[in-house]
Amino acid sequence: MRTPRGTGTSLKNFPLFGPIAAVVFAFLYIPLVFVVGYSFNSNRVVTVWKGFSLEWYADVLTNDDIQRAVMNSLRVASISTVLSVLFATGLAIGLLRMARAGRTFAWSLIMAPLVIPEIVFAIGTLALFVQIRFPLGVDAITLAHTAFCIPFALLPIRARLRTVDLSIYEAAADLGANEWTIFRRITLPLLAPGIVAGALLAFIISLDDFIVSYFLAGAGGTTLPVYIFGMIRNAITPGVNALSTLLLLVSVVIVTISYIIARRKR
Amino acid sequence: MAATEGLALSIRGVSKVFPTPEGGEVRALDDVSLEVADGSFMVLLGPSGCGKTTLLRCIAGLEAPDSGQIDLKGTRIDDVPVWKRRVNTVFQSYALFPHMTVAQNIAFGLQMDKLPKDEVARKVDQSLALVRLSDLGGRRPHQLSGGQQQRVALARALAKEPEVLLLDEPLSALDLKLRRGMQLELKRLQQETHITFILVTHDQDEAMSMGDEVAVFNEGRIVQVGAPRDVYLRPRTSFVADFIGEANLLALIPGAAGAEVAGWGAIPADAWASDSPAADASRSVAAVRPEDVVISADPQGRFPIVDATFIGGDLHAVVQVGEATISARQPAASAAGLTTGGRCELTFRPGSVRIVDA
């Protein structure tokens, strides 16, 4: 454990620091260990270890329904990531140019989805789509995901934008660049790390969303989390563990990529 | 236009008002007019918030004046967008592009002019050599020292060969020693390139040592323009007298033998500067430099010495005269017997007292 720098007191001096930390980490990670570990269990009864096996992975990867759900999830996540990043980039730049009062108001409106209960958003969206007769399914889910991914994509983009000295844009104009050239050669390259981080965040948020997807899935719109939920309705099978482990792996890979990018660009 | 021949820049009646967050307004520029000779080094000098940077930004096109006209080489430019003006700026924060190398920073402006590739490369090399950074073209800005970043900002602006180069407090972020070196460097660059420089500063020493001409700003107006030495010797207002160098501002009262300094007496005819305006009811403040105040130790003298301090080879003394104090400075060699708490007599050097506008 690293001791905090610059202060005289170490965290370790707080009473029970070690035990509390251990309990917190145990609570966070034991379920994951359980899921990953039992995904390799050859026993059909989930909680009884019998021996090492990859049969559930083979099972999962050859299941047509699961493949369809994965394709749905990837399609929803990819399209809503692209759309939400486009909106978020425009918003970040637009916010920069607004007057202070309007900016605070606009920012609150954009960030509200972060605190609105997701179930409320899901019911509202469902009601809207039924009202305007928009067919439920993958497209409906994509639209809804785009909407609630915008604030997640916006956070890192705006954080990045705020580190840029405003006189850099003035310098570019002073050297003969018009608005479009400034955007293409100065703003966009400087924002790139924020845009990548925002995109990865939006992708993950969309990929593992359950509530909104469940409400809007309709007939052919089953995404992976919705499918997994269907699987455990009856019982937790080893197949669920294998599938969950794969989903976890995707998340870990994406977060790692975003971490590496953030470090390298600093 | 014959009237503008030899002029790089002509500014006529430019005003600019900014709203304040409290709902009021600030008159940053109040009917400012200024002419800058082609190939000269003009310094805009004044305290912070006096409008000098706003004028610079109006010339660059980063700010639009509310009224007035700005001509560059006889052509009106105040309605031309910033990216089309043949004027370039060195920003106070340098504003280098962090994602580009030094060479790419300098090339950026040249690419905007759509110059062919080999021409861009040639001019980048030339500019790097001009600021003595030829070896550092491949570095990123964050790998350079403050002084080196400053040179890159200069090279980037100069590479465009502007009609006028604008410098916004370019040396304020450098430490004292480096600043002195860069002052000489800027002066050299200006003389080598023959480009008109307009530099904004609040540092009067910088203004005095660098400018061919100095325009002194106060509260959104230009209060005096002239050669540094001329402005120093012949200040027109009490603000200029006090801001450039040090000055004693003497409140004059009418007396039988002409204007008097309260508690001292009538100013003798030979003490007046020959070209000083005459004192009258509306002009009742006189300025005199501390080095033109002569004091001599005298136990029976009329004036107590409030403070006497040796700084370097000089005695800096503060003398109580009536209700006011007068500062005096003279070489230590002629300061025998002048100590804090002592008494003295005080006179003004011939030709040293000048009426200024309050």
PDB file of N, CA, C and O in Angstrom, chain B residues 277-301:
ATOM      1  N   PRO B 277       4.831  75.134 -19.098  1.00  0.00           N
ATOM      2  CA  PRO B 277       3.673  76.037 -19.157  1.00  0.00           C
ATOM      3  C   PRO B 277       3.673  76.927 -17.923  1.00  0.00           C
ATOM      4  O   PRO B 277       4.277  76.575 -16.905  1.00  0.00           O
ATOM      5  N   ALA B 278       2.993  78.081 -18.000  1.00  0.00           N
ATOM      6  CA  ALA B 278       2.942  78.980 -16.851  1.00  0.00           C
ATOM      7  C   ALA B 278       1.928  78.464 -15.836  1.00  0.00           C
ATOM      8  O   ALA B 278       0.928  77.846 -16.205  1.00  0.00           O
ATOM      9  N   ALA B 279       2.245  78.712 -14.551  1.00  0.00           N
ATOM     10  CA  ALA B 279       1.312  78.315 -13.498  1.00  0.00           C
ATOM     11  C   ALA B 279       0.155  79.285 -13.470  1.00  0.00           C
ATOM     12  O   ALA B 279       0.326  80.483 -13.653  1.00  0.00           O
ATOM     13  N   ASP B 280      -1.050  78.760 -13.305  1.00  0.00           N
ATOM     14  CA  ASP B 280      -2.202  79.617 -13.054  1.00  0.00           C
ATOM     15  C   ASP B 280      -3.195  78.849 -12.186  1.00  0.00           C
ATOM     16  O   ASP B 280      -2.882  77.769 -11.693  1.00  0.00           O
ATOM     17  N   ALA B 281      -4.397  79.397 -12.063  1.00  0.00           N
ATOM     18  CA  ALA B 281      -5.356  78.793 -11.129  1.00  0.00           C
ATOM     19  C   ALA B 281      -5.676  77.350 -11.518  1.00  0.00           C
ATOM     20  O   ALA B 281      -5.879  76.488 -10.662  1.00  0.00           O
ATOM     21  N   SER B 282      -5.722  77.077 -12.867  1.00  0.00           N
ATOM     22  CA  SER B 282      -6.104  75.738 -13.288  1.00  0.00           C
ATOM     23  C   SER B 282      -4.895  74.810 -13.427  1.00  0.00           C
ATOM     24  O   SER B 282      -5.055  73.613 -13.586  1.00  0.00           O
ATOM     25  N   ARG B 283      -3.721  75.391 -13.406  1.00  0.00           N
ATOM     26  CA  ARG B 283      -2.509  74.576 -13.498  1.00  0.00           C
ATOM     27  C   ARG B 283      -1.674  74.829 -12.257  1.00  0.00           C
ATOM     28  O   ARG B 283      -0.834  75.713 -12.232  1.00  0.00           O
ATOM     29  N   SER B 284      -1.926  74.033 -11.248  1.00  0.00           N
ATOM     30  CA  SER B 284      -1.326  74.338  -9.950  1.00  0.00           C
ATOM     31  C   SER B 284      -0.520  73.167  -9.404  1.00  0.00           C
ATOM     32  O   SER B 284      -0.341  73.028  -8.214  1.00  0.00           O
ATOM     33  N   VAL B 285      -0.081  72.253 -10.293  1.00  0.00           N
ATOM     34  CA  VAL B 285       0.774  71.153  -9.851  1.00  0.00           C
ATOM     35  C   VAL B 285       2.080  71.219 -10.626  1.00  0.00           C
ATOM     36  O   VAL B 285       2.079  71.346 -11.852  1.00  0.00           O
ATOM     37  N   ALA B 286       3.184  71.142  -9.900  1.00  0.00           N
ATOM     38  CA  ALA B 286       4.488  71.136 -10.546  1.00  0.00           C
ATOM     39  C   ALA B 286       5.176  69.811 -10.236  1.00  0.00           C
ATOM     40  O   ALA B 286       4.991  69.237  -9.164  1.00  0.00           O
ATOM     41  N   ALA B 287       5.932  69.298 -11.216  1.00  0.00           N
ATOM     42  CA  ALA B 287       6.664  68.054 -11.019  1.00  0.00           C
ATOM     43  C   ALA B 287       8.154  68.345 -11.008  1.00  0.00           C
ATOM     44  O   ALA B 287       8.630  69.176 -11.776  1.00  0.00           O
ATOM     45  N   VAL B 288       8.861  67.661 -10.105  1.00  0.00           N
ATOM     46  CA  VAL B 288      10.324  67.785 -10.100  1.00  0.00           C
ATOM     47  C   VAL B 288      10.892  66.414  -9.708  1.00  0.00           C
ATOM     48  O   VAL B 288      10.378  65.737  -8.825  1.00  0.00           O
ATOM     49  N   ARG B 289      11.942  66.001 -10.449  1.00  0.00           N
ATOM     50  CA  ARG B 289      12.528  64.675 -10.196  1.00  0.00           C
ATOM     51  C   ARG B 289      13.338  64.695  -8.892  1.00  0.00           C
ATOM     52  O   ARG B 289      13.971  65.712  -8.583  1.00  0.00           O
ATOM     53  N   PRO B 290      13.392  63.581  -8.164  1.00  0.00           N
ATOM     54  CA  PRO B 290      14.182  63.548  -6.921  1.00  0.00           C
ATOM     55  C   PRO B 290      15.641  63.933  -7.158  1.00  0.00           C
ATOM     56  O   PRO B 290      16.250  64.575  -6.312  1.00  0.00           O
ATOM     57  N   GLU B 291      16.204  63.554  -8.327  1.00  0.00           N
ATOM     58  CA  GLU B 291      17.615  63.877  -8.563  1.00  0.00           C
ATOM     59  C   GLU B 291      17.829  65.373  -8.826  1.00  0.00           C
ATOM     60  O   GLU B 291      18.963  65.845  -8.839  1.00  0.00           O
ATOM     61  N   ASP B 292      16.717  66.127  -9.032  1.00  0.00           N
ATOM     62  CA  ASP B 292      16.837  67.569  -9.232  1.00  0.00           C
ATOM     63  C   ASP B 292      16.565  68.341  -7.944  1.00  0.00           C
ATOM     64  O   ASP B 292      16.517  69.568  -7.948  1.00  0.00           O
ATOM     65  N   VAL B 293      16.350  67.605  -6.864  1.00  0.00           N
ATOM     66  CA  VAL B 293      16.166  68.252  -5.557  1.00  0.00           C
ATOM     67  C   VAL B 293      17.507  68.173  -4.824  1.00  0.00           C
ATOM     68  O   VAL B 293      18.054  67.085  -4.650  1.00  0.00           O
ATOM     69  N   VAL B 294      18.060  69.325  -4.463  1.00  0.00           N
ATOM     70  CA  VAL B 294      19.369  69.347  -3.805  1.00  0.00           C
ATOM     71  C   VAL B 294      19.176  69.689  -2.329  1.00  0.00           C
ATOM     72  O   VAL B 294      18.556  70.709  -1.999  1.00  0.00           O
ATOM     73  N   ILE B 295      19.690  68.828  -1.470  1.00  0.00           N
ATOM     74  CA  ILE B 295      19.593  69.152  -0.042  1.00  0.00           C
ATOM     75  C   ILE B 295      20.994  69.237   0.551  1.00  0.00           C
ATOM     76  O   ILE B 295      21.919  68.563   0.095  1.00  0.00           O
ATOM     77  N   SER B 296      21.142  70.092   1.544  1.00  0.00           N
ATOM     78  CA  SER B 296      22.434  70.210   2.219  1.00  0.00           C
ATOM     79  C   SER B 296      22.191  70.246   3.729  1.00  0.00           C
ATOM     80  O   SER B 296      21.234  70.866   4.208  1.00  0.00           O
ATOM     81  N   ALA B 297      23.075  69.555   4.460  1.00  0.00           N
ATOM     82  CA  ALA B 297      22.911  69.473   5.911  1.00  0.00           C
ATOM     83  C   ALA B 297      23.074  70.859   6.522  1.00  0.00           C
ATOM     84  O   ALA B 297      23.941  71.621   6.112  1.00  0.00           O
ATOM     85  N   ASP B 298      22.188  71.179   7.473  1.00  0.00           N
ATOM     86  CA  ASP B 298      22.240  72.491   8.131  1.00  0.00           C
ATOM     87  C   ASP B 298      21.485  72.366   9.456  1.00  0.00           C
ATOM     88  O   ASP B 298      20.265  72.246   9.470  1.00  0.00           O
ATOM     89  N   PRO B 299      22.209  72.429  10.594  1.00  0.00           N
ATOM     90  CA  PRO B 299      21.544  72.237  11.898  1.00  0.00           C
ATOM     91  C   PRO B 299      20.433  73.254  12.132  1.00  0.00           C
ATOM     92  O   PRO B 299      19.465  72.980  12.823  1.00  0.00           O
ATOM     93  N   GLN B 300      20.583  74.445  11.530  1.00  0.00           N
ATOM     94  CA  GLN B 300      19.538  75.458  11.685  1.00  0.00           C
ATOM     95  C   GLN B 300      18.542  75.448  10.522  1.00  0.00           C
ATOM     96  O   GLN B 300      17.724  76.336  10.391  1.00  0.00           O
ATOM     97  N   GLY B 301      18.645  74.425   9.626  1.00  0.00           N
ATOM     98  CA  GLY B 301      17.798  74.368   8.435  1.00  0.00           C
ATOM     99  C   GLY B 301      16.322  74.291   8.780  1.00  0.00           C
ATOM    100  O   GLY B 301      15.943  73.917   9.886  1.00  0.00           O
TER     101      GLY B 301
END
